[in-house]
């Protein structure tokens, strides 16, 4: 694999942002800026191309992207030649010692024989936290004010989802984060109390909860989400396109049509928690 790097290469980075489709890059760039409001973080922009003939177009794409990130980040750029996007992303995350990886949702999952060819290997193998943006075009230009966080019952996943929601809110104007849980699920009350009292500390953020009696958690979650600007949810398994009976977080990810952020902790969590169907 050949690669080209600009002069200000960062060998250790805090955020890795792979970009592929120039038409959709603006949404991932906006997500990176919203979730990293602290100035000066190190970000590595990455673009995978199929041949050296594409280098000029890729360089222009990354330069325009850097212009939109420079206010919040110290940016470097990397262009790689290869045929395996997932492998290239994981290798870049390891080589740059990235703390977080921001990627976009790739295409339709239904009737797609190649479904999960990028996201699933990235989720399984990335050494850092993974943030997946889906339907981000539905977000307004202003920061979201109301965010729904459906609980999975897995401590690491739910904490990461809450912290992601907190990052998306305007730090001055604040907003509301609502956790959603189901009374029939095996989620413990002490877990809910911990999330409501210990994770979010900003006085500008209102935190509340919805306890549902529904026996159809996926349908109910999607219906509830229509009253919110954004869903953030922690992934409890290291894949999104597994064959067989999917988990609660998998089904929400696959069926939701609004703006959504999915987060995976640095160490994939394999949970035995299964919601009723």
GROMACS .gro file of C-alpha atoms in nm:
model
  277
    1UNK     CA    1   0.000   0.000   0.000
    2UNK     CA    2   0.135   0.342  -0.098
    3UNK     CA    3   0.045   0.658   0.087
    4UNK     CA    4   0.105   1.030   0.058
    5UNK     CA    5   0.115   1.267   0.354
    6UNK     CA    6   0.133   1.645   0.371
    7UNK     CA    7   0.419   1.818   0.549
    8UNK     CA    8   0.247   1.851   0.887
    9UNK     CA    9   0.190   1.480   0.940
   10UNK     CA   10   0.069   1.392   1.289
   11UNK     CA   11   0.196   1.056   1.406
   12UNK     CA   12  -0.017   1.064   1.718
   13UNK     CA   13  -0.364   1.203   1.673
   14UNK     CA   14  -0.680   1.245   1.877
   15UNK     CA   15  -0.938   1.219   1.598
   16UNK     CA   16  -0.919   1.018   1.275
   17UNK     CA   17  -1.166   1.125   1.007
   18UNK     CA   18  -1.176   0.910   0.691
   19UNK     CA   19  -1.360   1.075   0.403
   20UNK     CA   20  -1.485   0.905   0.087
   21UNK     CA   21  -1.779   1.078  -0.080
   22UNK     CA   22  -1.721   1.455  -0.122
   23UNK     CA   23  -2.099   1.511  -0.131
   24UNK     CA   24  -2.144   1.362   0.217
   25UNK     CA   25  -1.817   1.477   0.373
   26UNK     CA   26  -1.969   1.803   0.494
   27UNK     CA   27  -2.189   1.613   0.739
   28UNK     CA   28  -1.900   1.420   0.893
   29UNK     CA   29  -1.692   1.738   0.912
   30UNK     CA   30  -1.979   1.909   1.092
   31UNK     CA   31  -2.006   1.612   1.330
   32UNK     CA   32  -1.634   1.629   1.408
   33UNK     CA   33  -1.659   2.002   1.480
   34UNK     CA   34  -1.966   1.963   1.700
   35UNK     CA   35  -1.823   1.679   1.905
   36UNK     CA   36  -1.483   1.842   1.954
   37UNK     CA   37  -1.540   2.203   2.055
   38UNK     CA   38  -1.215   2.224   2.248
   39UNK     CA   39  -0.965   2.410   2.028
   40UNK     CA   40  -0.636   2.263   1.912
   41UNK     CA   41  -0.709   1.891   1.904
   42UNK     CA   42  -0.506   1.691   1.652
   43UNK     CA   43  -0.709   1.551   1.364
   44UNK     CA   44  -0.595   1.330   1.078
   45UNK     CA   45  -0.794   1.350   0.755
   46UNK     CA   46  -0.774   1.034   0.546
   47UNK     CA   47  -0.881   0.954   0.191
   48UNK     CA   48  -0.847   0.613   0.022
   49UNK     CA   49  -0.808   0.609  -0.357
   50UNK     CA   50  -0.789   0.328  -0.609
   51UNK     CA   51  -0.494   0.456  -0.813
   52UNK     CA   52  -0.240   0.737  -0.825
   53UNK     CA   53  -0.445   0.900  -1.101
   54UNK     CA   54  -0.699   1.001  -0.835
   55UNK     CA   55  -0.444   1.174  -0.614
   56UNK     CA   56  -0.504   1.528  -0.744
   57UNK     CA   57  -0.880   1.511  -0.693
   58UNK     CA   58  -0.832   1.357  -0.349
   59UNK     CA   59  -0.583   1.627  -0.248
   60UNK     CA   60  -0.829   1.899  -0.345
   61UNK     CA   61  -1.106   1.725  -0.149
   62UNK     CA   62  -0.893   1.703   0.165
   63UNK     CA   63  -0.773   2.061   0.132
   64UNK     CA   64  -1.132   2.190   0.119
   65UNK     CA   65  -1.219   1.969   0.415
   66UNK     CA   66  -0.922   2.095   0.614
   67UNK     CA   67  -1.040   2.453   0.561
   68UNK     CA   68  -1.365   2.363   0.741
   69UNK     CA   69  -1.184   2.197   1.033
   70UNK     CA   70  -0.893   2.432   1.092
   71UNK     CA   71  -1.077   2.650   1.344
   72UNK     CA   72  -1.108   2.364   1.595
   73UNK     CA   73  -0.825   2.130   1.500
   74UNK     CA   74  -0.460   2.102   1.407
   75UNK     CA   75  -0.510   1.908   1.085
   76UNK     CA   76  -0.293   1.672   0.884
   77UNK     CA   77  -0.386   1.480   0.572
   78UNK     CA   78  -0.315   1.132   0.443
   79UNK     CA   79  -0.397   0.983   0.103
   80UNK     CA   80  -0.369   0.606   0.066
   81UNK     CA   81  -0.387   0.380  -0.236
   82UNK     CA   82  -0.569   0.056  -0.173
   83UNK     CA   83  -0.878  -0.155  -0.231
   84UNK     CA   84  -0.981  -0.236   0.126
   85UNK     CA   85  -1.134   0.068   0.306
   86UNK     CA   86  -1.191  -0.112   0.638
   87UNK     CA   87  -0.836  -0.244   0.659
   88UNK     CA   88  -0.692   0.097   0.567
   89UNK     CA   89  -0.902   0.276   0.830
   90UNK     CA   90  -0.806   0.032   1.106
   91UNK     CA   91  -0.437   0.049   1.014
   92UNK     CA   92  -0.447   0.430   1.009
   93UNK     CA   93  -0.612   0.432   1.353
   94UNK     CA   94  -0.339   0.208   1.491
   95UNK     CA   95  -0.049   0.389   1.327
   96UNK     CA   96  -0.168   0.734   1.434
   97UNK     CA   97  -0.268   0.609   1.782
   98UNK     CA   98  -0.605   0.775   1.737
   99UNK     CA   99  -0.830   0.817   2.039
  100UNK     CA  100  -1.150   0.829   1.837
  101UNK     CA  101  -1.260   0.746   1.484
  102UNK     CA  102  -1.550   0.919   1.309
  103UNK     CA  103  -1.706   0.740   1.013
  104UNK     CA  104  -2.025   0.765   0.813
  105UNK     CA  105  -2.302   0.520   0.740
  106UNK     CA  106  -2.234   0.336   0.414
  107UNK     CA  107  -2.527   0.278   0.186
  108UNK     CA  108  -2.844   0.077   0.218
  109UNK     CA  109  -2.834  -0.244   0.417
  110UNK     CA  110  -3.141  -0.418   0.275
  111UNK     CA  111  -3.087  -0.665  -0.010
  112UNK     CA  112  -2.720  -0.577  -0.018
  113UNK     CA  113  -2.493  -0.880  -0.049
  114UNK     CA  114  -2.194  -0.669   0.053
  115UNK     CA  115  -2.357  -0.518   0.359
  116UNK     CA  116  -2.126  -0.436   0.646
  117UNK     CA  117  -1.811  -0.472   0.436
  118UNK     CA  118  -1.667  -0.151   0.586
  119UNK     CA  119  -1.846  -0.081   0.913
  120UNK     CA  120  -1.836  -0.429   1.064
  121UNK     CA  121  -1.457  -0.482   1.030
  122UNK     CA  122  -1.399  -0.129   1.157
  123UNK     CA  123  -1.621  -0.187   1.461
  124UNK     CA  124  -1.457  -0.520   1.539
  125UNK     CA  125  -1.093  -0.423   1.494
  126UNK     CA  126  -1.049  -0.052   1.563
  127UNK     CA  127  -0.829   0.010   1.869
  128UNK     CA  128  -1.014   0.330   1.962
  129UNK     CA  129  -1.370   0.447   2.017
  130UNK     CA  130  -1.579   0.452   1.700
  131UNK     CA  131  -1.843   0.716   1.624
  132UNK     CA  132  -2.082   0.648   1.336
  133UNK     CA  133  -2.297   0.925   1.195
  134UNK     CA  134  -2.618   0.836   1.013
  135UNK     CA  135  -2.882   1.066   0.864
  136UNK     CA  136  -2.682   1.373   0.966
  137UNK     CA  137  -2.835   1.571   0.681
  138UNK     CA  138  -3.149   1.590   0.897
  139UNK     CA  139  -2.970   1.803   1.159
  140UNK     CA  140  -3.018   2.177   1.140
  141UNK     CA  141  -2.724   2.414   1.121
  142UNK     CA  142  -2.770   2.499   1.487
  143UNK     CA  143  -2.670   2.256   1.758
  144UNK     CA  144  -2.946   2.010   1.854
  145UNK     CA  145  -3.146   2.106   2.162
  146UNK     CA  146  -3.320   1.775   2.240
  147UNK     CA  147  -3.142   1.440   2.222
  148UNK     CA  148  -3.281   1.094   2.293
  149UNK     CA  149  -3.050   0.829   2.440
  150UNK     CA  150  -3.207   0.480   2.438
  151UNK     CA  151  -3.040   0.267   2.703
  152UNK     CA  152  -2.882  -0.069   2.630
  153UNK     CA  153  -2.816  -0.161   2.992
  154UNK     CA  154  -2.441  -0.193   2.926
  155UNK     CA  155  -2.253   0.056   3.141
  156UNK     CA  156  -1.973   0.144   2.896
  157UNK     CA  157  -2.210   0.185   2.601
  158UNK     CA  158  -2.464   0.398   2.784
  159UNK     CA  159  -2.199   0.626   2.936
  160UNK     CA  160  -2.038   0.678   2.596
  161UNK     CA  161  -2.376   0.753   2.437
  162UNK     CA  162  -2.455   1.011   2.706
  163UNK     CA  163  -2.116   1.177   2.669
  164UNK     CA  164  -2.164   1.189   2.291
  165UNK     CA  165  -2.500   1.356   2.340
  166UNK     CA  166  -2.344   1.607   2.577
  167UNK     CA  167  -2.077   1.691   2.319
  168UNK     CA  168  -2.338   1.760   2.054
  169UNK     CA  169  -2.522   2.022   2.262
  170UNK     CA  170  -2.415   2.385   2.256
  171UNK     CA  171  -2.199   2.434   2.569
  172UNK     CA  172  -2.356   2.776   2.640
  173UNK     CA  173  -2.719   2.727   2.537
  174UNK     CA  174  -2.729   2.369   2.660
  175UNK     CA  175  -3.036   2.159   2.594
  176UNK     CA  176  -3.216   1.846   2.707
  177UNK     CA  177  -3.100   1.485   2.707
  178UNK     CA  178  -3.368   1.223   2.765
  179UNK     CA  179  -3.285   0.862   2.840
  180UNK     CA  180  -3.535   0.599   2.730
  181UNK     CA  181  -3.564   0.262   2.901
  182UNK     CA  182  -3.820  -0.016   2.913
  183UNK     CA  183  -3.964  -0.149   3.236
  184UNK     CA  184  -3.971  -0.503   3.099
  185UNK     CA  185  -3.603  -0.497   3.005
  186UNK     CA  186  -3.335  -0.631   3.243
  187UNK     CA  187  -3.183  -0.286   3.297
  188UNK     CA  188  -3.114  -0.232   3.668
  189UNK     CA  189  -3.250   0.068   3.857
  190UNK     CA  190  -2.909   0.152   4.002
  191UNK     CA  191  -2.772   0.172   3.648
  192UNK     CA  192  -3.040   0.425   3.555
  193UNK     CA  193  -2.979   0.628   3.871
  194UNK     CA  194  -2.606   0.636   3.801
  195UNK     CA  195  -2.661   0.768   3.449
  196UNK     CA  196  -2.906   1.033   3.569
  197UNK     CA  197  -2.683   1.164   3.847
  198UNK     CA  198  -2.316   1.092   3.774
  199UNK     CA  199  -2.240   1.122   3.401
  200UNK     CA  200  -2.370   1.464   3.289
  201UNK     CA  201  -2.251   1.748   3.512
  202UNK     CA  202  -2.311   2.063   3.302
  203UNK     CA  203  -2.569   2.296   3.465
  204UNK     CA  204  -2.691   2.397   3.117
  205UNK     CA  205  -2.812   2.047   3.035
  206UNK     CA  206  -3.145   1.914   3.159
  207UNK     CA  207  -3.142   1.537   3.202
  208UNK     CA  208  -3.459   1.335   3.235
  209UNK     CA  209  -3.597   0.993   3.155
  210UNK     CA  210  -3.884   0.812   2.990
  211UNK     CA  211  -3.989   0.475   3.132
  212UNK     CA  212  -4.196   0.278   2.884
  213UNK     CA  213  -4.429  -0.019   2.939
  214UNK     CA  214  -4.416  -0.107   2.569
  215UNK     CA  215  -4.352  -0.464   2.461
  216UNK     CA  216  -4.214  -0.341   2.128
  217UNK     CA  217  -3.899  -0.149   2.219
  218UNK     CA  218  -3.765  -0.091   1.868
  219UNK     CA  219  -4.091   0.047   1.731
  220UNK     CA  220  -4.146   0.256   2.044
  221UNK     CA  221  -3.793   0.397   2.036
  222UNK     CA  222  -3.829   0.505   1.673
  223UNK     CA  223  -4.168   0.664   1.742
  224UNK     CA  224  -4.030   0.848   2.046
  225UNK     CA  225  -3.732   0.972   1.847
  226UNK     CA  226  -3.956   1.180   1.621
  227UNK     CA  227  -3.990   1.433   1.902
  228UNK     CA  228  -3.612   1.478   1.924
  229UNK     CA  229  -3.342   1.633   1.707
  230UNK     CA  230  -3.105   1.340   1.740
  231UNK     CA  231  -3.063   0.986   1.875
  232UNK     CA  232  -2.736   0.871   2.028
  233UNK     CA  233  -2.699   0.506   2.122
  234UNK     CA  234  -2.419   0.282   2.239
  235UNK     CA  235  -2.350  -0.033   2.041
  236UNK     CA  236  -2.346  -0.347   2.254
  237UNK     CA  237  -2.199  -0.576   1.989
  238UNK     CA  238  -1.906  -0.508   1.753
  239UNK     CA  239  -2.109  -0.530   1.432
  240UNK     CA  240  -2.416  -0.383   1.267
  241UNK     CA  241  -2.498  -0.631   0.992
  242UNK     CA  242  -2.482  -0.967   1.166
  243UNK     CA  243  -2.701  -1.243   1.030
  244UNK     CA  244  -2.954  -1.391   1.267
  245UNK     CA  245  -3.149  -1.220   1.541
  246UNK     CA  246  -3.010  -0.866   1.584
  247UNK     CA  247  -2.968  -0.687   1.914
  248UNK     CA  248  -3.175  -0.388   2.022
  249UNK     CA  249  -2.905  -0.137   1.926
  250UNK     CA  250  -2.852  -0.309   1.589
  251UNK     CA  251  -3.221  -0.283   1.503
  252UNK     CA  252  -3.241   0.083   1.603
  253UNK     CA  253  -2.936   0.156   1.389
  254UNK     CA  254  -3.079  -0.026   1.089
  255UNK     CA  255  -3.438   0.095   1.109
  256UNK     CA  256  -3.414   0.456   1.226
  257UNK     CA  257  -3.447   0.718   0.950
  258UNK     CA  258  -3.362   1.033   1.147
  259UNK     CA  259  -3.033   1.183   1.258
  260UNK     CA  260  -2.843   0.933   1.466
  261UNK     CA  261  -2.503   0.879   1.627
  262UNK     CA  262  -2.383   0.533   1.722
  263UNK     CA  263  -2.083   0.491   1.952
  264UNK     CA  264  -1.866   0.193   2.034
  265UNK     CA  265  -1.621   0.184   2.324
  266UNK     CA  266  -1.251   0.111   2.255
  267UNK     CA  267  -1.302  -0.248   2.366
  268UNK     CA  268  -1.603  -0.405   2.192
  269UNK     CA  269  -1.870  -0.502   2.443
  270UNK     CA  270  -2.031  -0.840   2.394
  271UNK     CA  271  -2.349  -0.822   2.593
  272UNK     CA  272  -2.590  -1.100   2.674
  273UNK     CA  273  -2.867  -0.853   2.738
  274UNK     CA  274  -3.155  -0.920   2.499
  275UNK     CA  275  -3.468  -0.711   2.490
  276UNK     CA  276  -3.800  -0.887   2.457
  277UNK     CA  277  -3.948  -0.891   2.108
   0.00000   0.00000   0.00000
